[in-house]
């Protein structure tokens, strides 16, 4: 009898285990299918946007009146922005695609700056017209290469998940139709002569996008491992893996993964080779019951940044999700808030430990800045905002405007009805550069 019960119990256990495995397999497949669908959508959208870009630039060549040309150029700018977004959704982070992205940025910036000026008073110059003809040809070349890749993807039913796995494992040198297609696109763009965009041009891409201003010597993979352990506060027996990344770009970084053998806790981190700065890290542990207030956690976050060489940082936004506090810090120089230099921190509210950091924006833009005196006074800046807005506070701040230029502004915090707003007025021209509706009273001025 006991034997029969045991057999029945083991049978039920095997059935249950098999069902659990089936469920896990089905859920994993669902995730993979969703990721593949997202990649396919972004790729085909990119091909479509480049088709539109080529056609729209072509139509501008036949236009002459401002009423037609300005909207057409604004549409070119919109299309390049969408194409940028599509590229960002593809698993190409380890595949050099810098030149193609730079082409999209330069084209978008040129078209935007030309569209917003008064073309009746200052029509297109002959040089700008020649620039449009060059961009038309170049976009056509990119269109052709993307179409070839798209045809092969559809004909052979190729999967983007294979691209992601190839790039992640360093096997991109093997035969992969999609990777080869994008390398051909990049090679095509790299072969272009430097296009003269004229005096209106300012590159849309972030300056020093590849962390060119970082200070310090180049660190080894062993040093990267030591830095990761320091930030993660893992013990010496933690299982650790260091991967050398960034080949083909102007900068390099180490990806470090750690796993605590006893607790099973895992963490990941990217560290710049030059200087050993943390680009981001995440410590994926379960956060227990809250013991710290959001204010106490903010103080710990500020102390952490100071102790790790991030100076003159101040919190400007904080929020709480379950038992985790999220804090956004920016540099403050001479009481001027530098918004491009931002760092985001996640603090566990059970013990105050750092479980997440993102410092990429800070590392790309951090530098000593010299500010000219504002042309407008605070009172003049206040007059530029909606008179119905009740201004509560103001200060000077640096932001990045729509043209990706850093501009000195007056930051005005005010209320309109039951809502709060942050408005940035250019301290030199009085232009309303940006208006932001605040979710809650989370900002600290």
C-alpha positions as a Markdown table, in Angstrom:
| # | Residue | x | y | z |
|---|---|---|---|---|
| 1 | Unk | 0.0 | 0.0 | 0.0 |
| 2 | Unk | 2.8 | 2.4 | 0.9 |
| 3 | Unk | 4.5 | 1.6 | -2.3 |
| 4 | Unk | 1.3 | 2.4 | -4.3 |
| 5 | Unk | 1.0 | 5.7 | -2.5 |
| 6 | Unk | 4.6 | 6.5 | -3.2 |
| 7 | Unk | 4.3 | 5.7 | -6.9 |
| 8 | Unk | 1.1 | 7.9 | -7.1 |
| 9 | Unk | 2.9 | 10.7 | -5.3 |
| 10 | Unk | 5.9 | 10.5 | -7.6 |
| 11 | Unk | 3.6 | 10.3 | -10.6 |
| 12 | Unk | 1.7 | 13.5 | -9.6 |
| 13 | Unk | 5.0 | 15.2 | -8.9 |
| 14 | Unk | 6.4 | 14.3 | -12.3 |
| 15 | Unk | 3.1 | 15.5 | -13.9 |
| 16 | Unk | 3.3 | 18.7 | -11.9 |
| 17 | Unk | 6.9 | 19.3 | -12.8 |
| 18 | Unk | 6.2 | 18.7 | -16.4 |
| 19 | Unk | 3.3 | 21.1 | -16.4 |
| 20 | Unk | 5.5 | 23.7 | -14.7 |
| 21 | Unk | 8.2 | 23.2 | -17.2 |
| 22 | Unk | 5.7 | 23.5 | -20.0 |
| 23 | Unk | 4.4 | 26.8 | -18.5 |
| 24 | Unk | 7.9 | 28.2 | -18.1 |
| 25 | Unk | 8.7 | 27.2 | -21.7 |
| 26 | Unk | 5.5 | 28.8 | -23.0 |
| 27 | Unk | 6.1 | 32.1 | -21.1 |
| 28 | Unk | 9.7 | 32.2 | -22.3 |
| 29 | Unk | 8.6 | 31.8 | -25.8 |
| 30 | Unk | 6.0 | 34.5 | -25.4 |
| 31 | Unk | 8.7 | 36.9 | -24.2 |
| 32 | Unk | 11.0 | 36.0 | -27.1 |
| 33 | Unk | 8.2 | 36.4 | -29.7 |
| 34 | Unk | 7.3 | 39.8 | -28.2 |
| 35 | Unk | 10.9 | 40.9 | -28.4 |
| 36 | Unk | 11.2 | 39.6 | -32.0 |
| 37 | Unk | 8.0 | 41.4 | -33.0 |
| 38 | Unk | 9.3 | 44.7 | -31.5 |
| 39 | Unk | 12.6 | 44.4 | -33.4 |
| 40 | Unk | 10.9 | 43.5 | -36.7 |
| 41 | Unk | 8.5 | 46.4 | -36.3 |
| 42 | Unk | 11.3 | 48.9 | -35.6 |
| 43 | Unk | 13.4 | 47.6 | -38.6 |
| 44 | Unk | 10.6 | 47.8 | -41.1 |
| 45 | Unk | 9.5 | 51.2 | -39.7 |
| 46 | Unk | 13.1 | 52.4 | -40.1 |
| 47 | Unk | 13.1 | 51.3 | -43.8 |
| 48 | Unk | 9.8 | 53.0 | -44.3 |
| 49 | Unk | 11.0 | 56.3 | -42.7 |
| 50 | Unk | 14.1 | 56.3 | -44.9 |
| 51 | Unk | 11.9 | 55.8 | -47.9 |
| 52 | Unk | 9.8 | 58.8 | -46.8 |
| 53 | Unk | 13.0 | 60.8 | -46.0 |
| 54 | Unk | 14.3 | 60.3 | -49.6 |
| 55 | Unk | 11.0 | 61.3 | -51.2 |
| 56 | Unk | 10.5 | 64.3 | -48.9 |
| 57 | Unk | 14.0 | 65.7 | -49.5 |
| 58 | Unk | 13.3 | 65.2 | -53.2 |
| 59 | Unk | 10.1 | 67.3 | -53.1 |
| 60 | Unk | 11.9 | 70.2 | -51.4 |
| 61 | Unk | 14.2 | 70.5 | -54.4 |
| 62 | Unk | 11.2 | 71.4 | -56.5 |
| 63 | Unk | 9.8 | 74.0 | -54.1 |
| 64 | Unk | 10.4 | 77.7 | -54.0 |
| 65 | Unk | 7.8 | 79.4 | -51.9 |
| 66 | Unk | 8.1 | 79.6 | -48.1 |
| 67 | Unk | 4.6 | 78.4 | -47.6 |
| 68 | Unk | 5.5 | 75.1 | -49.1 |
| 69 | Unk | 9.2 | 74.8 | -48.3 |
| 70 | Unk | 9.0 | 75.4 | -44.5 |
| 71 | Unk | 6.5 | 72.7 | -43.7 |
| 72 | Unk | 8.3 | 70.3 | -46.0 |
| 73 | Unk | 11.6 | 70.9 | -44.2 |
| 74 | Unk | 9.9 | 70.5 | -40.9 |
| 75 | Unk | 8.6 | 67.2 | -42.1 |
| 76 | Unk | 12.1 | 66.1 | -43.0 |
| 77 | Unk | 13.2 | 66.9 | -39.5 |
| 78 | Unk | 10.2 | 64.9 | -38.0 |
| 79 | Unk | 11.1 | 61.9 | -40.2 |
| 80 | Unk | 14.7 | 61.9 | -39.2 |
| 81 | Unk | 13.7 | 62.0 | -35.5 |
| 82 | Unk | 11.4 | 59.0 | -36.0 |
| 83 | Unk | 14.2 | 57.1 | -37.9 |
| 84 | Unk | 16.5 | 57.9 | -34.9 |
| 85 | Unk | 13.9 | 56.4 | -32.6 |
| 86 | Unk | 13.6 | 53.3 | -34.7 |
| 87 | Unk | 17.4 | 52.7 | -34.7 |
| 88 | Unk | 17.4 | 53.1 | -31.0 |
| 89 | Unk | 14.9 | 50.2 | -30.6 |
| 90 | Unk | 17.2 | 47.8 | -32.6 |
| 91 | Unk | 19.8 | 45.6 | -30.8 |
| 92 | Unk | 22.7 | 47.4 | -32.4 |
| 93 | Unk | 24.4 | 48.8 | -29.3 |
| 94 | Unk | 27.5 | 46.7 | -29.9 |
| 95 | Unk | 27.5 | 47.2 | -33.7 |
| 96 | Unk | 29.1 | 50.5 | -34.9 |
| 97 | Unk | 26.3 | 52.5 | -36.5 |
| 98 | Unk | 27.6 | 55.9 | -35.6 |
| 99 | Unk | 28.0 | 57.4 | -39.1 |
| 100 | Unk | 24.4 | 56.5 | -40.1 |
| 101 | Unk | 23.0 | 58.1 | -36.9 |
| 102 | Unk | 25.2 | 61.1 | -37.5 |
| 103 | Unk | 23.8 | 61.5 | -41.0 |
| 104 | Unk | 20.2 | 61.4 | -39.6 |
| 105 | Unk | 21.2 | 63.9 | -37.0 |
| 106 | Unk | 22.9 | 66.3 | -39.4 |
| 107 | Unk | 20.0 | 66.1 | -41.9 |
| 108 | Unk | 17.4 | 66.7 | -39.2 |
| 109 | Unk | 19.3 | 69.7 | -37.7 |
| 110 | Unk | 19.9 | 71.3 | -41.1 |
| 111 | Unk | 16.2 | 71.0 | -42.1 |
| 112 | Unk | 14.9 | 72.2 | -38.8 |
| 113 | Unk | 17.1 | 75.3 | -38.7 |
| 114 | Unk | 16.2 | 76.1 | -42.2 |
| 115 | Unk | 12.5 | 75.6 | -41.7 |
| 116 | Unk | 12.2 | 77.9 | -38.7 |
| 117 | Unk | 13.8 | 80.9 | -40.3 |
| 118 | Unk | 11.9 | 83.5 | -42.4 |
| 119 | Unk | 12.6 | 82.1 | -45.9 |
| 120 | Unk | 10.8 | 85.2 | -47.4 |
| 121 | Unk | 13.6 | 87.4 | -46.0 |
| 122 | Unk | 16.3 | 84.9 | -46.2 |
| 123 | Unk | 15.6 | 82.3 | -48.9 |
| 124 | Unk | 17.7 | 79.1 | -49.5 |
| 125 | Unk | 21.2 | 80.0 | -50.7 |
| 126 | Unk | 22.8 | 78.2 | -53.6 |
| 127 | Unk | 25.0 | 76.4 | -51.2 |
| 128 | Unk | 22.1 | 75.2 | -49.1 |
| 129 | Unk | 20.3 | 74.0 | -52.3 |
| 130 | Unk | 23.4 | 72.0 | -53.2 |
| 131 | Unk | 23.4 | 70.6 | -49.7 |
| 132 | Unk | 19.8 | 69.4 | -50.2 |
| 133 | Unk | 20.8 | 67.7 | -53.5 |
| 134 | Unk | 23.7 | 65.9 | -51.7 |
| 135 | Unk | 21.4 | 64.8 | -48.9 |
| 136 | Unk | 18.9 | 63.5 | -51.5 |
| 137 | Unk | 21.5 | 61.3 | -53.1 |
| 138 | Unk | 22.9 | 60.1 | -49.8 |
| 139 | Unk | 19.4 | 59.2 | -48.5 |
| 140 | Unk | 18.8 | 57.3 | -51.7 |
| 141 | Unk | 22.0 | 55.3 | -51.2 |
| 142 | Unk | 20.9 | 54.4 | -47.6 |
| 143 | Unk | 17.4 | 53.6 | -48.9 |
| 144 | Unk | 18.8 | 51.1 | -51.4 |
| 145 | Unk | 21.0 | 49.2 | -48.9 |
| 146 | Unk | 18.2 | 49.0 | -46.4 |
| 147 | Unk | 15.8 | 47.7 | -49.0 |
| 148 | Unk | 18.2 | 45.0 | -49.9 |
| 149 | Unk | 18.5 | 43.9 | -46.3 |
| 150 | Unk | 14.7 | 44.2 | -45.9 |
| 151 | Unk | 14.1 | 41.9 | -48.9 |
| 152 | Unk | 16.5 | 39.3 | -47.6 |
| 153 | Unk | 14.8 | 39.5 | -44.1 |
| 154 | Unk | 11.4 | 38.9 | -45.6 |
| 155 | Unk | 12.6 | 36.3 | -48.2 |
| 156 | Unk | 14.5 | 34.1 | -45.8 |
| 157 | Unk | 12.3 | 34.8 | -42.7 |
| 158 | Unk | 15.4 | 36.0 | -40.7 |
| 159 | Unk | 15.1 | 36.7 | -37.0 |
| 160 | Unk | 16.4 | 39.7 | -35.1 |
| 161 | Unk | 16.9 | 37.6 | -31.9 |
| 162 | Unk | 19.7 | 35.8 | -33.7 |
| 163 | Unk | 21.3 | 39.3 | -34.3 |
| 164 | Unk | 21.0 | 40.1 | -30.6 |
| 165 | Unk | 22.6 | 36.8 | -29.6 |
| 166 | Unk | 25.4 | 37.2 | -32.1 |
| 167 | Unk | 26.3 | 40.7 | -31.0 |
| 168 | Unk | 26.0 | 39.8 | -27.3 |
| 169 | Unk | 28.3 | 36.7 | -27.7 |
| 170 | Unk | 30.8 | 38.5 | -30.0 |
| 171 | Unk | 29.9 | 36.3 | -33.0 |
| 172 | Unk | 29.0 | 39.2 | -35.3 |
| 173 | Unk | 31.9 | 38.4 | -37.5 |
| 174 | Unk | 30.2 | 35.2 | -38.6 |
| 175 | Unk | 27.8 | 35.1 | -41.5 |
| 176 | Unk | 24.7 | 37.0 | -40.4 |
| 177 | Unk | 22.6 | 38.7 | -43.2 |
| 178 | Unk | 21.1 | 41.4 | -41.1 |
| 179 | Unk | 24.5 | 42.4 | -39.4 |
| 180 | Unk | 26.2 | 42.3 | -42.8 |
| 181 | Unk | 23.4 | 44.5 | -44.2 |
| 182 | Unk | 23.8 | 47.2 | -41.5 |
| 183 | Unk | 27.6 | 47.1 | -41.9 |
| 184 | Unk | 27.1 | 47.8 | -45.6 |
| 185 | Unk | 24.8 | 50.7 | -44.7 |
| 186 | Unk | 27.5 | 52.1 | -42.3 |
| 187 | Unk | 30.2 | 51.6 | -44.9 |
| 188 | Unk | 28.2 | 53.4 | -47.5 |
| 189 | Unk | 27.7 | 56.4 | -45.2 |
| 190 | Unk | 31.3 | 56.4 | -44.1 |
| 191 | Unk | 32.3 | 56.8 | -47.8 |
| 192 | Unk | 30.6 | 60.2 | -48.1 |
| 193 | Unk | 32.7 | 63.3 | -48.2 |
| 194 | Unk | 32.0 | 65.8 | -45.4 |
| 195 | Unk | 28.8 | 67.6 | -46.3 |
| 196 | Unk | 28.9 | 71.4 | -46.0 |
| 197 | Unk | 25.7 | 72.3 | -44.2 |
| 198 | Unk | 26.5 | 76.0 | -44.1 |
| 199 | Unk | 26.4 | 78.5 | -41.2 |
| 200 | Unk | 23.0 | 77.3 | -39.9 |
| 201 | Unk | 24.4 | 73.9 | -39.0 |
| 202 | Unk | 24.8 | 72.6 | -35.4 |
| 203 | Unk | 25.1 | 68.9 | -34.9 |
| 204 | Unk | 22.1 | 67.3 | -33.3 |
| 205 | Unk | 24.1 | 64.6 | -31.6 |
| 206 | Unk | 25.2 | 65.1 | -28.1 |
| 207 | Unk | 28.7 | 66.6 | -27.9 |
| 208 | Unk | 31.3 | 64.2 | -26.5 |
| 209 | Unk | 28.9 | 61.4 | -27.1 |
| 210 | Unk | 31.6 | 58.9 | -26.5 |
| 211 | Unk | 32.8 | 60.2 | -23.2 |
| 212 | Unk | 35.8 | 62.1 | -24.7 |
| 213 | Unk | 36.2 | 64.4 | -21.8 |
| 214 | Unk | 36.7 | 61.7 | -19.2 |
| 215 | Unk | 39.8 | 62.1 | -17.0 |
| 216 | Unk | 42.1 | 59.3 | -15.7 |
| 217 | Unk | 44.1 | 56.5 | -17.0 |
| 218 | Unk | 42.9 | 53.3 | -18.7 |
| 219 | Unk | 42.0 | 50.6 | -16.3 |
| 220 | Unk | 42.4 | 46.8 | -16.6 |
| 221 | Unk | 39.7 | 44.2 | -16.4 |
| 222 | Unk | 40.9 | 43.2 | -13.0 |
| 223 | Unk | 40.5 | 46.8 | -11.8 |
| 224 | Unk | 37.0 | 46.9 | -13.3 |
| 225 | Unk | 36.1 | 43.8 | -11.2 |
| 226 | Unk | 37.4 | 45.5 | -8.0 |
| 227 | Unk | 35.4 | 48.7 | -8.8 |
| 228 | Unk | 32.2 | 46.6 | -9.4 |
| 229 | Unk | 32.6 | 44.8 | -6.0 |
| 230 | Unk | 33.1 | 48.1 | -4.3 |
| 231 | Unk | 29.9 | 49.6 | -5.7 |
| 232 | Unk | 27.9 | 46.5 | -5.3 |
| 233 | Unk | 29.2 | 45.7 | -1.8 |
| 234 | Unk | 29.6 | 42.0 | -2.7 |
| 235 | Unk | 31.9 | 39.6 | -0.8 |
| 236 | Unk | 35.2 | 38.3 | -2.1 |
| 237 | Unk | 33.7 | 34.9 | -2.9 |
| 238 | Unk | 31.1 | 36.3 | -5.4 |
| 239 | Unk | 31.2 | 34.7 | -8.8 |
| 240 | Unk | 32.3 | 37.4 | -11.3 |
| 241 | Unk | 32.5 | 37.7 | -15.1 |
| 242 | Unk | 34.1 | 40.7 | -16.9 |
| 243 | Unk | 33.4 | 41.3 | -20.7 |
| 244 | Unk | 35.4 | 43.7 | -22.8 |
| 245 | Unk | 33.0 | 45.8 | -24.9 |
| 246 | Unk | 33.0 | 48.9 | -27.1 |
| 247 | Unk | 34.9 | 47.6 | -30.0 |
| 248 | Unk | 34.6 | 49.8 | -33.1 |
| 249 | Unk | 33.6 | 52.9 | -31.1 |
| 250 | Unk | 35.6 | 55.8 | -29.8 |
| 251 | Unk | 35.5 | 54.6 | -26.3 |
| 252 | Unk | 35.5 | 51.2 | -24.5 |
| 253 | Unk | 33.9 | 49.8 | -21.4 |
| 254 | Unk | 33.8 | 46.7 | -19.3 |
| 255 | Unk | 30.6 | 44.9 | -18.5 |
| 256 | Unk | 30.8 | 43.2 | -15.1 |
| 257 | Unk | 28.3 | 40.7 | -13.8 |
| 258 | Unk | 28.4 | 39.3 | -10.2 |
| 259 | Unk | 26.5 | 36.6 | -8.4 |
| 260 | Unk | 26.6 | 35.9 | -4.7 |
| 261 | Unk | 27.1 | 32.2 | -4.3 |
| 262 | Unk | 25.3 | 32.0 | -0.9 |
| 263 | Unk | 22.4 | 34.3 | -1.4 |
| 264 | Unk | 22.0 | 34.0 | -5.2 |
| 265 | Unk | 21.9 | 37.8 | -5.4 |
| 266 | Unk | 22.9 | 39.1 | -8.9 |
| 267 | Unk | 24.2 | 42.4 | -10.1 |
| 268 | Unk | 25.4 | 44.0 | -13.4 |
| 269 | Unk | 27.5 | 47.0 | -14.2 |
| 270 | Unk | 29.2 | 48.8 | -17.1 |
| 271 | Unk | 32.4 | 50.7 | -16.3 |
| 272 | Unk | 34.4 | 53.0 | -18.6 |
| 273 | Unk | 37.9 | 51.8 | -19.5 |
| 274 | Unk | 39.2 | 55.4 | -19.2 |
| 275 | Unk | 39.0 | 56.4 | -15.6 |
| 276 | Unk | 36.9 | 53.5 | -14.4 |
| 277 | Unk | 33.6 | 55.4 | -14.0 |
| 278 | Unk | 30.3 | 53.6 | -13.6 |
| 279 | Unk | 28.1 | 54.1 | -16.6 |
| 280 | Unk | 25.2 | 52.2 | -14.9 |
| 281 | Unk | 24.7 | 49.4 | -12.5 |
| 282 | Unk | 21.7 | 47.5 | -11.1 |
| 283 | Unk | 21.6 | 45.2 | -8.0 |
| 284 | Unk | 18.6 | 43.0 | -8.5 |
| 285 | Unk | 17.8 | 42.0 | -4.9 |
| 286 | Unk | 14.5 | 41.8 | -3.1 |
| 287 | Unk | 13.8 | 44.9 | -1.0 |
| 288 | Unk | 12.2 | 44.2 | 2.4 |
| 289 | Unk | 10.0 | 46.3 | 4.5 |
| 290 | Unk | 10.7 | 50.0 | 4.5 |
| 291 | Unk | 12.7 | 51.4 | 7.5 |
| 292 | Unk | 14.0 | 54.6 | 6.0 |
| 293 | Unk | 12.1 | 57.7 | 5.0 |
| 294 | Unk | 12.5 | 59.1 | 1.5 |
| 295 | Unk | 14.3 | 62.1 | 2.9 |
| 296 | Unk | 16.8 | 59.9 | 4.8 |
| 297 | Unk | 17.4 | 57.9 | 1.6 |
| 298 | Unk | 18.0 | 61.1 | -0.3 |
| 299 | Unk | 20.7 | 62.1 | 2.2 |
| 300 | Unk | 22.3 | 58.7 | 1.7 |
| 301 | Unk | 22.2 | 59.1 | -2.0 |
| 302 | Unk | 23.9 | 62.5 | -1.8 |
| 303 | Unk | 26.6 | 61.1 | 0.5 |
| 304 | Unk | 27.2 | 58.2 | -1.9 |
| 305 | Unk | 27.7 | 60.5 | -4.8 |
| 306 | Unk | 30.1 | 62.8 | -2.9 |
| 307 | Unk | 32.1 | 59.8 | -1.6 |
| 308 | Unk | 32.5 | 58.5 | -5.1 |
| 309 | Unk | 33.8 | 61.6 | -6.7 |
| 310 | Unk | 30.6 | 63.1 | -8.1 |
| 311 | Unk | 30.9 | 66.7 | -6.7 |
| 312 | Unk | 28.4 | 69.6 | -6.4 |
| 313 | Unk | 25.4 | 67.4 | -7.0 |
| 314 | Unk | 21.9 | 68.3 | -5.8 |
| 315 | Unk | 18.6 | 66.4 | -5.9 |
| 316 | Unk | 15.9 | 68.0 | -8.1 |
| 317 | Unk | 13.4 | 65.2 | -8.2 |
| 318 | Unk | 12.5 | 62.3 | -6.0 |
| 319 | Unk | 9.8 | 59.6 | -5.9 |
| 320 | Unk | 9.0 | 56.4 | -4.2 |
| 321 | Unk | 7.9 | 53.1 | -5.8 |
| 322 | Unk | 7.0 | 50.4 | -3.2 |
| 323 | Unk | 10.1 | 50.2 | -1.0 |
| 324 | Unk | 12.5 | 51.9 | -3.4 |
| 325 | Unk | 13.4 | 55.6 | -3.6 |
| 326 | Unk | 14.4 | 57.1 | -6.9 |
| 327 | Unk | 16.4 | 60.3 | -7.0 |
| 328 | Unk | 17.5 | 62.5 | -9.9 |
| 329 | Unk | 20.6 | 64.6 | -9.2 |
| 330 | Unk | 22.2 | 67.4 | -11.3 |
| 331 | Unk | 25.4 | 69.4 | -11.0 |
| 332 | Unk | 25.1 | 72.8 | -9.5 |
| 333 | Unk | 27.8 | 75.3 | -10.5 |
| 334 | Unk | 27.8 | 78.8 | -9.1 |
| 335 | Unk | 24.1 | 78.2 | -8.1 |
| 336 | Unk | 23.3 | 77.4 | -11.7 |
| 337 | Unk | 21.7 | 74.0 | -12.2 |
| 338 | Unk | 23.3 | 72.0 | -15.1 |
| 339 | Unk | 20.5 | 69.7 | -16.2 |
| 340 | Unk | 22.5 | 67.8 | -18.9 |
| 341 | Unk | 24.8 | 66.5 | -16.1 |
| 342 | Unk | 22.2 | 64.3 | -14.5 |
| 343 | Unk | 22.6 | 61.1 | -12.4 |
| 344 | Unk | 19.7 | 58.8 | -11.4 |
| 345 | Unk | 19.9 | 56.7 | -8.2 |
| 346 | Unk | 17.7 | 54.0 | -6.8 |
| 347 | Unk | 17.9 | 53.4 | -3.0 |
| 348 | Unk | 16.5 | 50.5 | -1.1 |
| 349 | Unk | 14.4 | 51.8 | 1.8 |
| 350 | Unk | 15.0 | 48.8 | 4.0 |
| 351 | Unk | 18.8 | 49.4 | 4.6 |
| 352 | Unk | 19.6 | 52.5 | 2.5 |
| 353 | Unk | 21.9 | 50.6 | 0.0 |
| 354 | Unk | 22.3 | 51.7 | -3.6 |
| 355 | Unk | 20.6 | 49.2 | -5.9 |
| 356 | Unk | 20.7 | 51.2 | -9.1 |
| 357 | Unk | 22.6 | 54.0 | -10.8 |
| 358 | Unk | 22.6 | 55.6 | -14.3 |
| 359 | Unk | 25.4 | 58.2 | -14.9 |
| 360 | Unk | 25.7 | 58.1 | -18.7 |
| 361 | Unk | 24.4 | 61.6 | -19.3 |
| 362 | Unk | 26.7 | 63.0 | -16.6 |
| 363 | Unk | 29.8 | 61.3 | -18.0 |
| 364 | Unk | 29.0 | 62.5 | -21.6 |
| 365 | Unk | 28.5 | 66.2 | -20.6 |
| 366 | Unk | 30.5 | 66.9 | -17.5 |
| 367 | Unk | 32.9 | 69.8 | -17.9 |
| 368 | Unk | 33.9 | 73.2 | -16.4 |
| 369 | Unk | 31.6 | 75.8 | -18.0 |
| 370 | Unk | 31.9 | 79.5 | -18.2 |
| 371 | Unk | 28.7 | 81.5 | -18.2 |
| 372 | Unk | 28.1 | 84.9 | -19.6 |
| 373 | Unk | 25.8 | 87.2 | -17.7 |
| 374 | Unk | 22.1 | 86.9 | -18.5 |
| 375 | Unk | 20.8 | 89.6 | -20.9 |
| 376 | Unk | 17.3 | 89.4 | -19.2 |
| 377 | Unk | 16.6 | 90.2 | -15.6 |
| 378 | Unk | 14.4 | 87.9 | -13.5 |
| 379 | Unk | 11.6 | 90.4 | -13.7 |
| 380 | Unk | 11.8 | 90.5 | -17.5 |
| 381 | Unk | 11.9 | 86.6 | -17.7 |
| 382 | Unk | 8.7 | 86.5 | -15.5 |
| 383 | Unk | 6.9 | 88.7 | -18.1 |
| 384 | Unk | 7.7 | 86.1 | -20.8 |
| 385 | Unk | 5.5 | 83.4 | -19.2 |
| 386 | Unk | 1.7 | 83.1 | -19.3 |
| 387 | Unk | 0.3 | 85.9 | -17.1 |
| 388 | Unk | -2.1 | 83.4 | -15.6 |
| 389 | Unk | 0.8 | 81.4 | -14.2 |
| 390 | Unk | 1.6 | 82.1 | -10.6 |
| 391 | Unk | 5.4 | 82.1 | -10.3 |
| 392 | Unk | 6.6 | 80.7 | -7.0 |
| 393 | Unk | 10.3 | 80.5 | -7.5 |
| 394 | Unk | 13.0 | 81.0 | -10.1 |
| 395 | Unk | 16.7 | 80.3 | -10.7 |
| 396 | Unk | 19.2 | 80.1 | -13.4 |
| 397 | Unk | 19.7 | 76.7 | -15.2 |
| 398 | Unk | 21.4 | 75.2 | -18.2 |
| 399 | Unk | 19.2 | 72.9 | -20.4 |
| 400 | Unk | 19.6 | 71.3 | -23.9 |
| 401 | Unk | 17.1 | 72.9 | -26.3 |
| 402 | Unk | 15.4 | 71.3 | -29.3 |
| 403 | Unk | 18.5 | 71.8 | -31.4 |
| 404 | Unk | 20.6 | 70.0 | -28.8 |
| 405 | Unk | 22.4 | 73.2 | -27.9 |
| 406 | Unk | 23.1 | 74.1 | -24.3 |
| 407 | Unk | 21.4 | 77.3 | -23.3 |
| 408 | Unk | 21.3 | 79.4 | -20.1 |
| 409 | Unk | 17.8 | 79.9 | -19.0 |
| 410 | Unk | 15.7 | 81.2 | -16.1 |
| 411 | Unk | 13.9 | 78.2 | -14.6 |
| 412 | Unk | 10.5 | 79.4 | -13.3 |
| 413 | Unk | 8.4 | 77.1 | -11.1 |
| 414 | Unk | 4.7 | 78.1 | -10.9 |
| 415 | Unk | 1.2 | 77.0 | -10.6 |
| 416 | Unk | -1.8 | 77.3 | -12.9 |
| 417 | Unk | -5.1 | 76.1 | -11.3 |
| 418 | Unk | -4.3 | 72.8 | -9.5 |
| 419 | Unk | -1.3 | 72.0 | -11.7 |
| 420 | Unk | 2.4 | 72.9 | -11.3 |
| 421 | Unk | 4.7 | 73.7 | -14.1 |
| 422 | Unk | 8.4 | 74.2 | -14.7 |
| 423 | Unk | 9.2 | 76.8 | -17.5 |
| 424 | Unk | 12.6 | 77.6 | -19.0 |
| 425 | Unk | 13.0 | 81.1 | -20.5 |
| 426 | Unk | 16.2 | 81.7 | -22.5 |
| 427 | Unk | 18.2 | 84.2 | -20.4 |
| 428 | Unk | 19.6 | 85.8 | -23.6 |
| 429 | Unk | 16.7 | 85.9 | -26.1 |
| 430 | Unk | 13.6 | 85.6 | -23.9 |
| 431 | Unk | 12.4 | 82.6 | -25.9 |
| 432 | Unk | 10.3 | 80.1 | -24.1 |
| 433 | Unk | 12.6 | 77.1 | -24.6 |
| 434 | Unk | 10.7 | 74.5 | -22.6 |
| 435 | Unk | 7.5 | 73.9 | -20.6 |
| 436 | Unk | 7.1 | 70.9 | -18.3 |
| 437 | Unk | 4.0 | 69.9 | -16.4 |
| 438 | Unk | 5.1 | 68.4 | -13.1 |
| 439 | Unk | 3.4 | 65.2 | -11.9 |
| 440 | Unk | 3.5 | 66.1 | -8.3 |
| 441 | Unk | 5.2 | 68.5 | -6.0 |
| 442 | Unk | 8.4 | 66.4 | -6.3 |
| 443 | Unk | 10.8 | 69.1 | -7.4 |
| 444 | Unk | 13.2 | 70.8 | -5.0 |
| 445 | Unk | 14.3 | 74.3 | -5.8 |
